[in-house]
């Protein structure tokens, strides 16, 4: 995917739903409908910031059958490199944004006998779209939603309306916590578990499910990593014969794109594997921040996911 495959939308609604989360509604500028999507899909929003372009992934939370607009929730990230601040501080009703076509990396398994949905914080957004589909399906499900406190619980009324008794909410502030062990050891055969939220929660759910005998094919998770800041370094793109400088607050992928070299991507969050790039040579250390490469691949050091990973090195040569 590249920016040639993006299209324009207009911001027609902005609502502050918690102290940290804003809810945006995006529609085609001239009316009409947007491309179809399924529950669990995300879009990339392209933001023209001051002197740089941000491309951030956001899950679609609106109903997949309501295509006159898309809805996304954006959490203000304190350690943001600019994208979430741009959405919170610069975008207004009437602003135009470029977005990429929806891509689904977190769909519901079609042969599951039951769906167990677990969300933490802003991780609730993909499940809102799933709930629209689940309401019409005969497959049983439950949704467990953990948040810091009632004031940080986004989209509660909509969740209650869509999920009714299938929803359970846990507030950290009231010492309520999901009992993952109990939850994952009492599900009927054929259940699939889906988790989206903070990294620690995802890791814990995956580890608990595996140790309780769940096959990997029944464990689904989504975690878009924001590219972390790091030391500046240079990368030489061997086929393009270009050296790119990667500043501390810019990802390797963004730096390559700024030099006019295209790298395919879908998620920009270290999940899909589309941006996988061959490392020809590195004099130093690769800092892998993705969730795609196996530990063995990371140890071999022959590939890097430039959307989230970087290097601490004297030189890095890439097959681009
Ligand atoms: S674009 Fe998906 S892993 Fe890099």
Coordinates of C-alpha atoms and ligand atoms in Angstrom, one line a residue:
X1 CA 0.0 0.0 0.0
X2 CA 1.2 3.6 -0.6
X3 CA -0.4 7.0 -0.6
X4 CA -1.6 6.6 -4.2
X5 CA -4.1 4.2 -2.7
X6 CA -5.5 6.7 -0.2
X7 CA -8.6 8.8 -0.6
X8 CA -10.0 12.0 0.9
X9 CA -12.5 12.1 3.7
X10 CA -14.0 15.1 5.6
X11 CA -14.2 15.2 9.4
X12 CA -18.0 15.6 10.2
X13 CA -18.0 14.9 13.9
X14 CA -15.6 15.2 16.8
X15 CA -16.5 14.2 20.4
X16 CA -14.3 14.1 23.5
X17 CA -15.5 10.8 25.0
X18 CA -13.0 10.5 27.8
X19 CA -10.2 12.8 29.1
X20 CA -7.8 11.1 26.7
X21 CA -10.0 9.8 23.8
X22 CA -11.6 11.7 21.0
X23 CA -14.2 10.1 18.7
X24 CA -14.0 11.2 15.0
X25 CA -16.6 10.7 12.3
X26 CA -15.3 10.7 8.7
X27 CA -17.4 11.0 5.6
X28 CA -16.9 11.3 1.8
X29 CA -16.5 15.0 1.0
X30 CA -19.2 15.1 -1.6
X31 CA -21.6 12.6 0.1
X32 CA -22.1 9.0 -1.0
X33 CA -20.7 5.9 0.6
X34 CA -17.2 4.7 1.6
X35 CA -15.6 1.4 0.8
X36 CA -17.0 -1.7 2.5
X37 CA -15.2 -3.2 5.5
X38 CA -15.7 -6.0 8.0
X39 CA -15.5 -5.9 11.8
X40 CA -11.9 -5.7 13.1
X41 CA -10.6 -3.6 10.2
X42 CA -8.3 -0.6 10.5
X43 CA -7.5 2.4 8.3
X44 CA -4.3 4.3 8.0
X45 CA -4.8 8.1 8.5
X46 CA -2.3 10.2 6.6
X47 CA -1.7 13.5 8.5
X48 CA 0.2 16.4 6.9
X49 CA 1.9 17.8 10.1
X50 CA 4.3 20.7 10.2
X51 CA 7.3 19.6 8.2
X52 CA 6.4 15.9 8.3
X53 CA 3.8 13.4 7.4
X54 CA 2.2 11.0 10.0
X55 CA 0.6 7.8 9.0
X56 CA -1.2 6.1 11.9
X57 CA -3.4 3.0 12.0
X58 CA -6.8 3.3 13.8
X59 CA -9.5 0.6 14.1
X60 CA -12.9 1.3 12.6
X61 CA -15.5 1.2 15.3
X62 CA -18.6 2.0 13.3
X63 CA -21.1 -0.5 12.0
X64 CA -19.8 -2.3 8.9
X65 CA -23.2 -1.9 7.3
X66 CA -23.3 1.9 7.7
X67 CA -21.0 3.1 5.0
X68 CA -22.0 6.7 4.8
X69 CA -19.3 7.4 7.4
X70 CA -16.4 5.8 9.3
X71 CA -15.8 6.3 13.0
X72 CA -12.5 6.0 14.8
X73 CA -11.3 6.6 18.4
X74 CA -8.0 8.3 19.0
X75 CA -6.2 8.1 22.3
X76 CA -3.9 11.0 23.1
X77 CA -0.5 9.4 23.6
X78 CA 1.8 11.3 25.9
X79 CA 4.9 9.8 24.3
X80 CA 3.4 10.4 20.8
X81 CA 5.8 11.4 18.0
X82 CA 3.0 13.7 16.8
X83 CA 0.2 11.7 15.2
X84 CA -2.2 11.5 18.1
X85 CA -1.4 15.1 19.0
X86 CA -2.2 16.2 15.5
X87 CA -5.6 14.4 15.6
X88 CA -6.4 16.0 19.0
X89 CA -5.0 19.5 18.5
X90 CA -5.2 20.3 14.8
X91 CA -8.1 18.4 13.3
X92 CA -11.4 20.3 13.3
X93 CA -14.9 19.6 11.9
X94 CA -14.5 20.3 8.2
X95 CA -10.8 19.2 8.1
X96 CA -9.9 17.0 5.2
X97 CA -7.8 13.8 5.8
X98 CA -6.4 11.2 3.5
X99 CA -7.1 7.6 4.6
X100 CA -6.1 4.2 3.2
X101 CA -8.7 1.6 2.3
X102 CA -9.7 -0.6 5.3
X103 CA -7.7 -3.7 5.9
X104 CA -8.7 -6.5 8.3
X105 CA -6.0 -8.1 10.4
X106 CA -8.3 -8.9 13.3
X107 CA -11.4 -10.6 11.9
X108 CA -13.6 -13.1 13.8
X109 CA -13.0 -16.7 13.0
X110 CA -15.9 -18.0 10.9
X111 CA -16.0 -21.5 12.4
X112 CA -15.7 -20.6 16.0
X113 CA -18.4 -22.0 18.3
X114 CA -18.0 -19.1 20.7
X115 CA -16.1 -15.8 20.7
X116 CA -14.4 -14.6 23.9
X117 CA -13.6 -10.9 23.5
X118 CA -11.2 -9.1 25.9
X119 CA -10.4 -5.4 25.7
X120 CA -8.3 -3.0 27.7
X121 CA -8.7 0.8 27.3
X122 CA -8.6 2.1 23.7
X123 CA -8.4 -1.6 22.7
X124 CA -12.2 -1.6 22.8
X125 CA -12.5 0.1 19.4
X126 CA -12.3 -3.0 17.0
X127 CA -14.8 -4.9 19.2
X128 CA -17.4 -2.2 18.7
X129 CA -17.5 -3.0 15.0
X130 CA -17.5 -6.8 15.8
X131 CA -20.5 -6.3 18.1
X132 CA -22.6 -5.0 15.2
X133 CA -21.9 -8.3 13.4
X134 CA -22.3 -10.5 16.4
X135 CA -25.7 -9.1 17.2
X136 CA -27.0 -10.6 14.0
X137 CA -25.1 -13.9 14.4
X138 CA -26.2 -17.0 16.2
X139 CA -22.7 -17.6 17.7
X140 CA -22.5 -16.9 21.4
X141 CA -20.0 -14.4 22.7
X142 CA -18.9 -12.5 25.8
X143 CA -17.0 -9.2 26.0
X144 CA -14.8 -8.4 29.0
X145 CA -13.7 -4.7 29.0
X146 CA -11.1 -3.4 31.5
X147 CA -10.5 0.3 32.1
X148 CA -8.8 2.6 34.5
X149 CA -11.9 4.2 36.0
X150 CA -15.5 5.1 35.0
X151 CA -14.4 8.5 33.5
X152 CA -11.9 6.7 31.2
X153 CA -14.5 4.1 30.0
X154 CA -15.2 5.1 26.4
X155 CA -18.3 4.2 24.4
X156 CA -20.1 2.7 27.4
X157 CA -23.6 3.5 26.4
X158 CA -23.0 2.1 22.9
X159 CA -21.4 -1.0 24.3
X160 CA -24.4 -1.6 26.7
X161 CA -26.8 -1.2 23.8
X162 CA -24.9 -3.6 21.5
X163 CA -23.8 -6.2 24.0
X164 CA -26.4 -6.1 26.8
X165 CA -25.8 -8.9 29.2
X166 CA -22.8 -10.2 27.3
X167 CA -20.7 -7.2 28.5
X168 CA -18.7 -7.1 31.7
X169 CA -16.8 -4.0 32.7
X170 CA -13.9 -4.0 35.2
X171 CA -12.7 -0.7 36.7
X172 CA -9.1 -0.7 38.1
X173 CA -10.1 2.2 40.3
X174 CA -12.6 -0.1 42.1
X175 CA -10.0 -3.0 42.4
X176 CA -11.9 -5.0 39.8
X177 CA -9.8 -7.2 37.6
X178 CA -10.5 -9.8 34.9
X179 CA -9.7 -13.3 36.2
X180 CA -8.0 -14.5 33.1
X181 CA -7.2 -18.0 34.5
X182 CA -10.8 -18.6 35.4
X183 CA -12.1 -17.2 32.1
X184 CA -9.7 -19.2 29.9
X185 CA -10.1 -22.5 31.7
X186 CA -13.9 -22.6 31.6
X187 CA -14.7 -22.0 27.9
X188 CA -16.4 -24.6 25.8
X189 CA -14.4 -26.5 23.1
X190 CA -14.2 -24.5 19.9
X191 CA -14.1 -21.1 21.6
X192 CA -11.8 -18.5 20.0
X193 CA -10.3 -15.7 22.2
X194 CA -9.6 -12.2 20.9
X195 CA -7.6 -9.6 22.9
X196 CA -6.8 -6.0 22.2
X197 CA -5.3 -3.6 24.7
X198 CA -2.1 -2.8 26.5
X199 CA 0.9 -5.0 25.7
X200 CA 1.0 -6.5 29.2
X201 CA -2.6 -7.6 28.9
X202 CA -2.1 -9.2 25.5
X203 CA 1.0 -11.0 26.6
X204 CA -0.7 -12.3 29.7
X205 CA -3.8 -13.5 27.8
X206 CA -1.7 -15.3 25.2
X207 CA 0.5 -16.9 27.9
X208 CA -2.5 -18.0 30.0
X209 CA -4.3 -19.4 27.0
X210 CA -1.3 -21.4 25.8
X211 CA -0.6 -22.8 29.2
X212 CA -4.3 -23.8 29.5
X213 CA -4.0 -25.8 26.3
X214 CA -5.6 -23.4 23.8
X215 CA -4.2 -24.0 20.2
X216 CA -2.5 -20.9 18.7
X217 CA -5.1 -21.0 15.9
X218 CA -7.8 -20.1 18.5
X219 CA -5.9 -17.1 20.0
X220 CA -6.2 -13.8 18.2
X221 CA -4.7 -10.4 19.2
X222 CA -4.2 -7.0 17.8
X223 CA -1.6 -4.6 19.0
X224 CA -0.4 -1.7 16.8
X225 CA 2.9 -0.6 18.3
X226 CA 3.7 3.1 17.9
X227 CA 7.3 3.4 16.6
X228 CA 9.4 4.1 19.6
X229 CA 11.9 6.9 19.6
X230 CA 15.6 5.9 19.7
X231 CA 19.1 7.0 18.7
X232 CA 19.6 8.6 15.3
X233 CA 21.3 6.5 12.7
X234 CA 21.8 6.3 8.9
X235 CA 20.6 3.6 6.5
X236 CA 22.0 3.0 3.0
X237 CA 19.3 1.7 0.6
X238 CA 21.5 -0.4 -1.7
X239 CA 19.2 -0.8 -4.8
X240 CA 18.2 2.9 -4.7
X241 CA 21.7 4.1 -3.9
X242 CA 20.4 6.5 -1.3
X243 CA 21.5 7.2 2.2
X244 CA 18.6 8.1 4.6
X245 CA 19.1 9.8 8.0
X246 CA 16.7 8.5 10.7
X247 CA 16.2 11.1 13.4
X248 CA 15.4 10.0 17.0
X249 CA 11.7 10.8 16.6
X250 CA 11.1 9.4 13.1
X251 CA 10.6 5.8 12.2
X252 CA 12.9 4.1 9.7
X253 CA 9.9 3.6 7.4
X254 CA 9.0 7.3 7.5
X255 CA 12.6 8.3 6.8
X256 CA 12.7 5.9 3.8
X257 CA 9.4 7.3 2.5
X258 CA 10.6 10.9 3.0
X259 CA 13.5 10.0 0.6
X260 CA 11.0 9.0 -2.0
X261 CA 11.5 5.3 -1.8
X262 CA 8.3 3.2 -1.4
X263 CA 8.0 0.3 1.0
X264 CA 4.7 -1.8 1.0
X265 CA 2.7 -1.6 4.2
X266 CA -0.6 -2.5 5.7
X267 CA -0.6 -1.9 9.4
X268 CA 2.4 0.4 10.2
X269 CA 2.3 -1.2 13.6
X270 CA 4.6 -4.2 13.4
X271 CA 1.8 -6.7 12.9
X272 CA 1.2 -7.6 9.3
X273 CA 4.7 -8.3 7.9
X274 CA 4.2 -6.4 4.7
X275 CA 7.1 -4.0 5.2
X276 CA 9.6 -6.8 5.9
X277 CA 12.9 -5.7 4.5
X278 CA 16.1 -7.6 4.0
X279 CA 19.1 -6.5 5.9
X280 CA 22.2 -6.7 3.7
X281 CA 24.7 -5.6 6.4
X282 CA 24.6 -4.0 9.9
X283 CA 27.5 -2.8 11.9
X284 CA 25.8 -2.6 15.2
X285 CA 22.5 -3.8 16.7
X286 CA 19.0 -4.1 15.2
X287 CA 16.2 -3.0 17.6
X288 CA 13.3 -5.2 16.7
X289 CA 9.9 -3.7 18.0
X290 CA 7.5 -5.8 15.8
X291 CA 5.2 -8.6 16.7
X292 CA 5.7 -10.4 13.4
X293 CA 9.2 -11.8 13.2
X294 CA 9.9 -14.9 15.3
X295 CA 12.6 -14.7 18.0
X296 CA 14.8 -16.9 15.7
X297 CA 14.3 -14.4 12.8
X298 CA 15.2 -11.6 15.1
X299 CA 18.3 -13.4 16.3
X300 CA 19.4 -14.1 12.7
X301 CA 19.2 -10.3 12.0
X302 CA 18.6 -10.7 8.3
X303 CA 15.2 -8.9 8.2
X304 CA 13.8 -5.8 9.8
X305 CA 10.2 -4.3 9.9
X306 CA 11.0 -0.6 9.3
X307 CA 7.5 0.6 10.4
X308 CA 8.4 0.1 14.1
X309 CA 12.0 -1.2 14.3
X310 CA 15.2 0.7 14.1
X311 CA 19.0 0.2 14.8
X312 CA 21.7 1.3 17.1
X313 CA 24.6 1.1 14.6
X314 CA 27.5 2.7 12.8
X315 CA 26.0 1.6 9.5
X316 CA 23.0 -0.3 8.2
X317 CA 22.5 -1.5 4.6
X318 CA 19.0 -2.5 3.4
X319 CA 17.9 -4.3 0.2
X320 CA 15.7 -1.4 -1.0
Ligands
LIG1 S1 3.6 -2.4 7.9 FE1 2.8 -4.1 9.0 S2 4.5 -4.9 10.0 FE2 5.3 -3.0 9.1

